[in-house]
């Protein structure tokens, strides 16, 4: 489906044609779930629904050379910012450049990875500043170019290219940290015989 | 970074989690957005209505049977080890024979693409943990514990041991009655032998609450000894202790520390301002004994010991409870 087709679907949906909206919803519910699940604690459904409602109630026209997909992710990013800023005292001055998803939404992300390795990666992503996490995910998961990401985030292309480079470095560093933590858990888990024996011996030594 | 780039591309991209919970949420959201009925999401002969909660072992949904009837709770259990599905089905069939007002009734057990599902009576209420916060007075807590003990006694009489009693596995319904849930899941997921410690760890880590689960676990279960009904008594005593005194009976900052206190039999000393009567504390300490044979001979005996004060008042709680049976 071309971007022009999707722009037409959005216009039709805005004009009241629900079937057009169903097509877009069917196509983009998954990407929206992907976008929010690793950044907010708990159920992201309210946020996802707000994004689709904002699209249908918005008045912005998608440019002839634009795409609904870019537009949708731009709305999603703004919604995410508002979500984080909502309960903060510094809401108006709130920036995502130094805040991680782990700081802003403590507790495990709602994504469940297919493998332990993928879980490490998801955990590492939550440890880097959100604005870096977002550009990495848009680049690798959504296949956006850096220019497209700049368009989505409404930031200069050079800024986004720099941020992408920095994001890769931060992710490497975060991966080392979470991998070390995981190795410790794994070592404990794989040595349960030793753990139980240690507990037993300590209890006997204490005369308990 | 090249290797991680490949991994990053592979994580959900371009696919998205497509489990039952995600399909249900998508179905419900579509219904809300477009004002139409949700597309059915089925497990066995049950249509899922909404997600009630998710945990390490799986997810719980509200559902309705295709033949109609009251709503039920469906627990969808992810199967992570070979043979666990068959064990879970066997346990589930055994649990269907249990019927007690303080046990959640198991209605159906079956296999589906994503694992094994267990259909249970739907209990609308809160967990015992939520019920107990902030702390409630002893004359509310003790009858609650006695009722739970009676339910567990009935299960033990049928040869079923829970093995994972804790405040999160007990629901309090809207009438204030406790209902024990998640029977048999631990044994079925663990394997046929308690001695298999690696699966014990899988259970602990799968629930994502290693610290919390260790704190309720009887020493014989921690040390892979023989497990009987006394293990449930121990766990219920820990639960009761927390509800009464607001702290665990076993001190420890880490899972290791708590486990060591448990297997050493080191129960915390209480301050002089203990909230509960002396006989209650004595009953709990006996139930927390390190050796199973040193605990009360049965759940019913434990309950009777807890109600000792009301025996002096004519056996108000316990006698009324037994008279109801």
Coordinates of C-alpha atoms in Angstrom, one line a residue:
Chain A
X1 CA 0.0 0.0 0.0
X2 CA 1.5 3.3 -1.0
X3 CA 1.8 6.3 1.3
X4 CA -0.7 8.1 -1.0
X5 CA -3.2 5.3 -0.5
X6 CA -2.8 5.5 3.2
X7 CA -3.2 9.3 3.2
X8 CA -6.5 8.8 1.3
X9 CA -7.6 6.2 3.8
X10 CA -7.0 8.7 6.6
X11 CA -9.0 11.3 4.9
X12 CA -11.8 8.8 4.3
X13 CA -11.7 7.8 8.0
X14 CA -11.8 11.4 9.0
X15 CA -14.8 11.8 6.8
X16 CA -16.6 9.1 8.7
X17 CA -15.7 6.0 6.7
X18 CA -14.9 3.5 9.4
X19 CA -13.8 0.7 7.0
X20 CA -10.9 3.0 6.0
X21 CA -10.0 3.3 9.6
X22 CA -10.2 -0.4 10.1
X23 CA -7.6 -0.9 7.4
X24 CA -5.2 1.5 9.0
X25 CA -5.8 0.1 12.5
X26 CA -5.2 -3.5 11.3
X27 CA -1.9 -2.4 9.7
X28 CA -0.6 -0.2 12.5
X29 CA -1.8 -1.6 15.8
X30 CA 1.2 -3.9 15.9
X31 CA 3.8 -1.1 15.3
X32 CA 2.1 1.0 17.9
X33 CA 2.2 -1.8 20.4
X34 CA 5.9 -2.3 19.6
X35 CA 6.5 1.4 20.1
X36 CA 4.8 1.8 23.5
X37 CA 5.4 -1.6 25.1
X38 CA 9.1 -1.1 25.8
X39 CA 8.6 2.4 27.2
X40 CA 5.7 2.4 29.5
X41 CA 4.9 0.2 32.5
X42 CA 1.5 -1.6 32.5
X43 CA -1.0 -1.7 29.7
X44 CA -0.2 0.6 26.8
X45 CA -3.7 0.3 25.3
X46 CA -4.9 3.7 26.4
X47 CA -2.0 5.4 24.8
X48 CA -2.4 3.4 21.6
X49 CA -6.1 4.3 21.4
X50 CA -5.3 8.0 22.0
X51 CA -2.9 7.9 19.1
X52 CA -5.4 6.5 16.7
X53 CA -8.1 8.9 18.0
X54 CA -5.7 11.8 17.6
X55 CA -5.1 10.8 14.0
X56 CA -8.7 10.7 13.1
X57 CA -9.6 13.9 14.9
X58 CA -6.5 15.8 13.7
X59 CA -6.8 18.5 11.1
X60 CA -3.2 18.2 9.7
X61 CA -3.1 17.0 6.2
X62 CA -0.4 14.5 5.3
X63 CA 1.9 16.0 2.7
X64 CA 1.7 14.7 -0.8
X65 CA 5.2 13.3 -0.3
X66 CA 4.6 12.2 3.2
X67 CA 3.2 9.0 4.6
X68 CA 0.6 8.1 7.2
X69 CA 3.2 5.9 8.9
X70 CA 5.5 8.9 9.5
X71 CA 2.6 11.0 10.7
X72 CA 1.4 8.2 13.0
X73 CA 4.8 7.8 14.6
X74 CA 5.0 11.6 15.1
X75 CA 1.7 11.5 16.9
X76 CA 2.8 8.6 19.0
X77 CA 6.1 10.2 20.0
X78 CA 4.2 13.4 21.1
X79 CA 1.8 11.3 23.0
X80 CA 4.6 9.5 24.8
X81 CA 6.2 12.8 25.8
X82 CA 2.9 14.0 27.2
X83 CA 2.4 10.7 29.1
X84 CA 5.8 11.0 30.7
X85 CA 5.3 14.8 31.5
X86 CA 1.8 14.4 32.9
X87 CA 2.7 13.7 36.5
X88 CA 5.9 15.6 36.6
X89 CA 6.4 18.9 38.4
X90 CA 8.8 20.1 35.7
X91 CA 6.3 19.0 33.0
X92 CA 6.8 22.1 30.8
X93 CA 10.6 21.8 30.9
X94 CA 10.6 18.0 30.7
X95 CA 13.2 16.6 28.2
X96 CA 13.8 13.1 27.1
X97 CA 17.5 13.6 26.4
X98 CA 18.6 12.4 29.8
X99 CA 15.7 10.2 31.0
X100 CA 15.4 6.5 30.4
X101 CA 12.3 4.4 30.1
X102 CA 13.5 2.5 33.2
X103 CA 13.6 5.9 35.1
X104 CA 10.3 7.2 33.8
X105 CA 8.3 3.9 33.9
X106 CA 9.8 1.7 36.5
X107 CA 9.0 -2.0 36.4
X108 CA 9.5 -4.4 33.6
X109 CA 8.5 -3.2 30.1
X110 CA 5.4 -5.1 28.9
X111 CA 7.2 -6.7 26.0
X112 CA 8.1 -10.4 26.5
X113 CA 11.0 -11.4 24.3
X114 CA 11.2 -14.6 22.3
X115 CA 14.6 -15.4 23.8
X116 CA 16.8 -14.5 26.7
X117 CA 19.1 -12.7 24.3
X118 CA 16.4 -10.6 23.0
X119 CA 15.2 -9.8 26.5
X120 CA 18.7 -8.5 27.3
X121 CA 18.4 -6.2 24.3
X122 CA 15.0 -4.9 25.3
X123 CA 16.3 -4.3 28.8
X124 CA 19.3 -2.5 27.5
X125 CA 17.1 -0.2 25.4
X126 CA 15.2 0.8 28.4
X127 CA 18.4 1.9 30.1
X128 CA 19.4 4.5 27.5
X129 CA 17.7 7.9 27.2
X130 CA 14.3 7.7 25.6
X131 CA 15.2 10.0 22.7
X132 CA 18.0 7.7 21.8
X133 CA 15.9 4.6 22.3
X134 CA 13.3 6.0 20.0
X135 CA 15.7 6.7 17.1
X136 CA 17.3 3.2 17.4
X137 CA 13.9 1.5 17.3
X138 CA 12.6 3.6 14.4
X139 CA 15.8 2.9 12.4
X140 CA 16.0 -0.9 13.1
X141 CA 12.4 -1.9 13.7
X142 CA 10.5 0.4 11.4
X143 CA 13.1 0.8 8.7
X144 CA 13.1 4.5 8.8
X145 CA 16.0 6.4 7.3
X146 CA 17.6 9.1 9.5
X147 CA 16.0 11.7 7.3
X148 CA 12.6 10.1 7.9
X149 CA 13.2 10.0 11.6
X150 CA 14.1 13.6 11.6
X151 CA 10.9 14.4 9.8
X152 CA 8.9 12.3 12.3
X153 CA 10.6 14.0 15.3
X154 CA 10.6 17.4 13.6
X155 CA 14.3 17.8 14.3
X156 CA 17.2 18.7 12.1
X157 CA 18.6 15.8 10.0
X158 CA 22.1 16.3 11.4
X159 CA 20.9 16.2 14.9
X160 CA 19.2 12.8 14.3
X161 CA 22.3 11.4 12.6
X162 CA 24.4 12.3 15.6
X163 CA 21.9 11.0 18.0
X164 CA 21.7 7.7 16.1
X165 CA 25.5 7.3 16.3
X166 CA 25.5 8.1 20.0
X167 CA 22.5 5.8 20.6
X168 CA 24.5 2.8 19.2
X169 CA 27.3 3.6 21.6
X170 CA 25.0 3.9 24.6
X171 CA 23.3 0.7 23.7
X172 CA 26.6 -1.2 23.6
X173 CA 27.4 0.2 27.1
X174 CA 24.0 -0.7 28.4
X175 CA 24.2 -4.2 27.0
X176 CA 27.4 -4.8 28.9
X177 CA 25.7 -3.9 32.1
X178 CA 22.6 -5.9 31.6
X179 CA 24.5 -8.9 30.3
X180 CA 26.7 -8.9 33.4
X181 CA 23.6 -8.8 35.6
X182 CA 22.0 -11.6 33.6
X183 CA 25.2 -13.7 33.8
X184 CA 25.0 -13.4 37.6
X185 CA 21.4 -14.6 37.7
X186 CA 22.2 -17.4 35.2
X187 CA 25.2 -18.5 37.3
X188 CA 23.1 -18.6 40.4
X189 CA 20.4 -20.5 38.5
X190 CA 22.7 -23.0 37.1
X191 CA 24.4 -23.7 40.4
X192 CA 21.4 -24.4 42.5
X193 CA 22.8 -27.6 43.8
X194 CA 25.6 -25.4 45.2
X195 CA 23.2 -22.9 46.5
X196 CA 21.1 -25.4 48.4
X197 CA 24.3 -27.1 49.8
X198 CA 25.6 -23.7 50.9
X199 CA 22.4 -22.9 52.7
X200 CA 22.4 -26.3 54.3
X201 CA 25.9 -26.0 55.5
X202 CA 25.4 -22.6 56.9
X203 CA 22.4 -23.7 58.8
X204 CA 24.3 -26.7 60.3
X205 CA 27.3 -24.5 61.2
X206 CA 25.0 -22.1 63.0
X207 CA 23.5 -25.0 65.0
X208 CA 20.1 -24.2 63.5
Chain B
X1 CA 27.9 -3.3 17.2
X2 CA 27.3 -5.2 13.9
X3 CA 26.3 -8.3 15.9
X4 CA 24.0 -6.3 18.1
X5 CA 22.6 -4.6 15.0
X6 CA 21.5 -8.0 13.7
X7 CA 19.9 -8.8 17.1
X8 CA 18.2 -5.4 17.2
X9 CA 16.7 -6.0 13.8
X10 CA 15.5 -9.4 14.9
X11 CA 13.8 -8.3 18.1
X12 CA 10.2 -8.1 17.2
X13 CA 11.0 -6.5 13.9
X14 CA 9.0 -6.4 11.8
X15 CA 6.9 -8.8 13.8
X16 CA 5.0 -7.9 16.9
X17 CA 4.0 -10.1 19.9
X18 CA 1.0 -12.0 18.7
X19 CA 0.0 -13.9 21.8
X20 CA -3.5 -14.4 23.0
X21 CA -3.3 -11.3 25.3
X22 CA -2.2 -9.1 22.4
X23 CA -4.9 -10.5 20.1
X24 CA -7.6 -9.9 22.7
X25 CA -6.4 -6.3 23.4
X26 CA -6.4 -5.6 19.7
X27 CA -9.8 -7.0 19.3
X28 CA -11.2 -5.0 22.2
X29 CA -9.5 -1.8 21.0
X30 CA -10.9 -2.3 17.5
X31 CA -14.4 -2.6 19.0
X32 CA -14.0 0.5 21.0
X33 CA -12.6 2.6 18.1
X34 CA -15.1 1.5 15.5
X35 CA -18.2 0.8 17.6
X36 CA -18.7 -2.8 16.7
X37 CA -18.5 -6.1 18.5
X38 CA -15.0 -7.4 19.2
X39 CA -13.7 -10.2 17.0
X40 CA -13.8 -13.4 19.0
X41 CA -10.6 -14.6 20.6
X42 CA -11.0 -18.2 21.6
X43 CA -9.3 -20.6 24.0
X44 CA -10.9 -24.0 23.7
X45 CA -14.6 -23.4 23.9
X46 CA -14.3 -20.1 25.8
X47 CA -14.4 -16.7 24.3
X48 CA -12.1 -14.3 26.1
X49 CA -13.6 -11.0 27.3
X50 CA -10.7 -9.2 28.9
X51 CA -7.2 -9.6 30.3
X52 CA -7.3 -9.7 34.1
X53 CA -3.6 -10.0 34.7
X54 CA -0.3 -11.3 33.5
X55 CA 2.6 -13.0 35.3
X56 CA 5.6 -15.1 34.8
X57 CA 3.7 -18.3 34.3
X58 CA 1.0 -16.9 32.0
X59 CA -2.0 -14.7 31.8
X60 CA -5.5 -14.8 33.4
X61 CA -8.6 -13.7 31.4
X62 CA -12.2 -13.2 32.0
X63 CA -14.1 -15.4 29.6
X64 CA -17.5 -16.9 28.7
X65 CA -18.3 -20.4 27.6
X66 CA -19.7 -20.7 24.1
X67 CA -22.7 -22.5 25.7
X68 CA -23.4 -19.6 27.9
X69 CA -23.4 -19.4 31.7
X70 CA -21.7 -17.1 34.2
X71 CA -18.3 -15.6 33.3
X72 CA -15.2 -17.7 34.2
X73 CA -11.6 -17.0 34.8
X74 CA -9.2 -18.7 32.3
X75 CA -5.6 -19.1 33.3
X76 CA -3.3 -19.7 30.3
X77 CA -0.1 -21.3 31.4
X78 CA 3.0 -21.1 29.3
X79 CA 4.7 -24.4 29.1
X80 CA 8.4 -24.2 29.4
X81 CA 9.6 -27.7 30.1
X82 CA 8.9 -31.0 28.4
X83 CA 6.1 -33.0 29.9
X84 CA 4.8 -30.1 32.0
X85 CA 1.7 -29.8 29.9
X86 CA 0.8 -33.5 30.6
X87 CA 1.5 -33.0 34.3
X88 CA -0.6 -29.9 34.4
X89 CA -3.5 -31.6 32.7
X90 CA -3.3 -34.4 35.2
X91 CA -3.2 -32.0 38.2
X92 CA -6.0 -30.0 36.7
X93 CA -8.2 -33.1 36.4
X94 CA -7.5 -33.9 40.1
X95 CA -8.3 -30.4 41.1
X96 CA -11.7 -30.6 39.5
X97 CA -12.7 -33.0 42.2
X98 CA -12.1 -30.4 44.9
X99 CA -15.1 -28.5 46.1
X100 CA -14.9 -26.1 49.1
X101 CA -16.2 -22.6 49.7
X102 CA -12.6 -21.4 50.3
X103 CA -11.1 -22.9 47.2
X104 CA -11.6 -21.5 43.8
X105 CA -13.4 -24.2 41.8
X106 CA -11.6 -25.6 38.8
X107 CA -14.1 -26.2 36.0
X108 CA -12.1 -27.3 33.0
X109 CA -8.6 -28.0 31.9
X110 CA -7.4 -28.3 28.3
X111 CA -4.6 -27.8 25.8
X112 CA -4.4 -25.0 23.2
X113 CA -1.8 -23.6 20.8
X114 CA -0.2 -21.5 23.5
X115 CA -0.1 -23.9 26.3
X116 CA -2.5 -25.3 28.8
X117 CA -5.6 -23.5 30.0
X118 CA -7.4 -23.9 33.3
X119 CA -11.0 -22.6 33.6
X120 CA -12.0 -21.6 37.1
X121 CA -14.9 -19.8 38.8
X122 CA -14.4 -16.1 38.4
X123 CA -13.8 -14.4 41.8
X124 CA -14.3 -10.7 41.8
X125 CA -12.3 -9.2 44.6
X126 CA -8.8 -8.6 45.6
X127 CA -5.7 -10.5 46.7
X128 CA -5.2 -11.2 50.3
X129 CA -2.1 -9.1 50.1
X130 CA -4.2 -6.1 49.0
X131 CA -6.9 -6.9 51.6
X132 CA -4.3 -6.9 54.3
X133 CA -2.9 -3.5 53.6
X134 CA -3.1 -1.4 55.7
X135 CA -2.9 -3.9 58.6
X136 CA -6.2 -5.2 59.8
X137 CA -7.0 -6.0 63.5
X138 CA -6.5 -9.6 64.7
X139 CA -10.2 -10.3 65.0
X140 CA -10.4 -9.8 61.2
X141 CA -7.2 -11.6 60.3
X142 CA -7.6 -14.7 62.4
X143 CA -11.0 -15.8 61.0
X144 CA -9.6 -15.2 57.5
X145 CA -6.7 -17.5 58.2
X146 CA -8.9 -20.1 59.8
X147 CA -11.2 -20.2 56.8
X148 CA -8.2 -20.6 54.5
X149 CA -6.9 -23.4 56.7
X150 CA -10.2 -25.1 56.4
X151 CA -10.0 -25.0 52.6
X152 CA -6.5 -26.3 52.6
X153 CA -7.5 -29.1 55.0
X154 CA -10.2 -30.2 52.6
X155 CA -7.6 -30.2 49.8
X156 CA -5.1 -32.2 51.9
X157 CA -7.9 -34.7 52.7
X158 CA -8.0 -35.3 48.9
X159 CA -4.3 -35.7 48.6
X160 CA -3.7 -32.3 47.1
X161 CA -0.9 -30.1 48.4
X162 CA -0.8 -26.5 47.1
X163 CA 3.0 -25.8 47.6
X164 CA 2.8 -22.1 46.8
X165 CA 0.6 -20.5 49.5
X166 CA 1.2 -16.8 49.7
X167 CA -1.0 -13.7 49.9
X168 CA -1.0 -13.3 46.1
X169 CA -2.5 -16.8 45.6
X170 CA -5.5 -16.1 47.8
X171 CA -8.4 -14.0 46.6
X172 CA -10.9 -12.3 48.9
X173 CA -14.2 -12.0 47.2
X174 CA -16.6 -9.1 47.5
X175 CA -18.4 -10.8 50.5
X176 CA -15.0 -11.0 52.3
X177 CA -14.5 -14.7 51.9
X178 CA -11.1 -16.1 51.0
X179 CA -10.6 -18.4 48.0
X180 CA -7.3 -20.1 47.4
X181 CA -6.2 -20.2 43.7
X182 CA -3.3 -21.8 41.7
X183 CA -3.4 -25.2 43.2
X184 CA -1.1 -27.8 41.7
X185 CA 0.6 -25.4 39.3
X186 CA 3.9 -25.6 41.1
X187 CA 4.0 -29.4 41.2
X188 CA 2.9 -29.7 37.6
X189 CA 5.5 -27.2 36.4
X190 CA 8.2 -28.5 38.6
X191 CA 8.2 -32.1 37.5
X192 CA 7.4 -35.3 39.3
X193 CA 10.1 -35.1 41.9
X194 CA 10.6 -32.4 44.4
X195 CA 14.3 -33.2 44.3
X196 CA 14.6 -31.4 40.9
X197 CA 16.0 -28.1 42.2
X198 CA 16.6 -26.6 38.7
X199 CA 12.9 -26.6 38.0
X200 CA 12.3 -25.2 41.5
X201 CA 14.5 -22.3 40.4
X202 CA 12.7 -22.0 37.1
X203 CA 9.4 -21.6 39.0
X204 CA 10.9 -19.0 41.3
X205 CA 12.5 -17.0 38.5
X206 CA 9.6 -17.5 36.1
X207 CA 7.3 -15.8 38.6
X208 CA 9.8 -12.9 38.7
X209 CA 9.5 -12.7 42.5
X210 CA 12.3 -14.9 43.7
X211 CA 12.5 -13.0 47.0
X212 CA 8.8 -13.1 47.7
X213 CA 8.3 -16.8 46.9
X214 CA 11.3 -17.9 49.0
X215 CA 9.9 -16.1 52.0
X216 CA 6.8 -18.3 52.1
X217 CA 8.6 -21.6 51.2
X218 CA 8.9 -24.3 53.8
X219 CA 12.4 -25.4 54.6
X220 CA 11.8 -29.0 53.4
X221 CA 10.9 -27.6 50.0
X222 CA 13.9 -25.3 49.9
X223 CA 16.2 -28.2 50.7
X224 CA 14.5 -30.7 48.4
X225 CA 13.2 -33.0 51.1
X226 CA 9.9 -34.8 51.2
X227 CA 7.0 -32.4 51.0
X228 CA 3.6 -32.9 52.7
X229 CA 0.7 -30.9 53.9
X230 CA 2.9 -29.4 56.6
X231 CA 4.5 -27.3 53.9
X232 CA 1.3 -25.5 53.2
X233 CA 0.8 -25.0 56.9
X234 CA 4.2 -23.3 57.1
X235 CA 3.4 -21.0 54.2
X236 CA 0.0 -20.1 55.6
X237 CA 1.7 -19.3 58.9
X238 CA 4.1 -16.9 57.2
X239 CA 1.1 -15.3 55.5
X240 CA -0.7 -14.9 58.8
X241 CA 2.3 -13.5 60.5
X242 CA 2.7 -10.8 57.8
X243 CA -1.0 -9.9 58.0
X244 CA -0.9 -9.6 61.8
X245 CA 2.5 -8.0 62.4
X246 CA 3.3 -6.3 59.1
X247 CA 6.7 -8.0 58.7
X248 CA 7.9 -11.4 57.5
X249 CA 8.7 -13.9 60.3
X250 CA 12.1 -14.4 58.7
X251 CA 14.7 -11.6 58.5
X252 CA 16.8 -11.3 55.4
X253 CA 17.8 -8.6 52.9
X254 CA 18.4 -11.1 50.1
X255 CA 16.9 -14.4 48.9
X256 CA 19.9 -16.2 50.4
X257 CA 19.4 -14.5 53.8
X258 CA 15.7 -15.3 54.0
X259 CA 16.3 -18.9 52.9
X260 CA 19.0 -19.3 55.5
X261 CA 16.7 -17.9 58.2
X262 CA 14.0 -20.3 57.1
X263 CA 16.2 -23.5 57.1
X264 CA 17.8 -22.4 60.4
X265 CA 14.4 -22.0 62.0
X266 CA 15.2 -18.5 63.1
X267 CA 11.8 -16.9 63.6
X268 CA 11.8 -13.2 64.3
X269 CA 11.3 -12.0 67.9
X270 CA 8.3 -9.7 68.3
X271 CA 8.2 -6.5 70.3
X272 CA 6.4 -6.3 73.5
X273 CA 3.6 -4.5 71.6
X274 CA 2.6 -7.6 69.7
X275 CA -0.8 -7.2 68.2
X276 CA -2.0 -10.7 68.6
X277 CA -2.8 -12.7 71.7
X278 CA -0.1 -15.0 73.1
X279 CA -1.8 -18.2 72.0
X280 CA -1.9 -16.9 68.4
X281 CA 1.8 -16.2 68.4
X282 CA 2.4 -19.6 69.9
X283 CA 0.3 -21.3 67.3
X284 CA 2.1 -19.5 64.5
X285 CA 5.6 -20.3 65.9
X286 CA 4.7 -24.0 66.1
X287 CA 3.5 -23.8 62.4
X288 CA 6.8 -22.2 61.5
X289 CA 8.9 -25.0 63.1
X290 CA 11.8 -26.1 60.9
X291 CA 10.9 -29.8 61.1
X292 CA 7.5 -30.6 59.5
X293 CA 6.8 -33.2 62.3
X294 CA 7.1 -30.4 64.9
X295 CA 4.3 -28.4 63.4
X296 CA 0.6 -28.9 64.1
X297 CA -0.6 -32.3 63.0
X298 CA -3.0 -30.9 60.4
X299 CA -4.4 -27.6 59.1
X300 CA -7.5 -28.2 61.2
X301 CA -5.3 -28.5 64.3
X302 CA -3.5 -25.3 63.3
X303 CA -6.8 -23.5 62.9
X304 CA -8.0 -24.7 66.3
X305 CA -4.8 -23.5 67.9
X306 CA -5.2 -20.1 66.3
X307 CA -8.7 -19.8 67.7
X308 CA -7.6 -20.7 71.2
X309 CA -8.6 -17.3 72.6
X310 CA -12.1 -17.6 71.3
X311 CA -12.3 -21.0 72.8
X312 CA -12.3 -19.3 76.1
X313 CA -15.2 -17.2 74.9
X314 CA -17.2 -20.2 73.9
X315 CA -15.3 -21.0 70.7
X316 CA -16.9 -18.2 68.7
X317 CA -14.9 -18.3 65.5
X318 CA -13.9 -21.9 65.2
X319 CA -17.1 -23.5 66.6
X320 CA -19.2 -21.4 64.2
X321 CA -16.9 -22.4 61.3
X322 CA -17.2 -26.1 62.2
X323 CA -20.9 -25.9 62.8
X324 CA -21.3 -24.5 59.2
X325 CA -19.8 -27.6 57.6

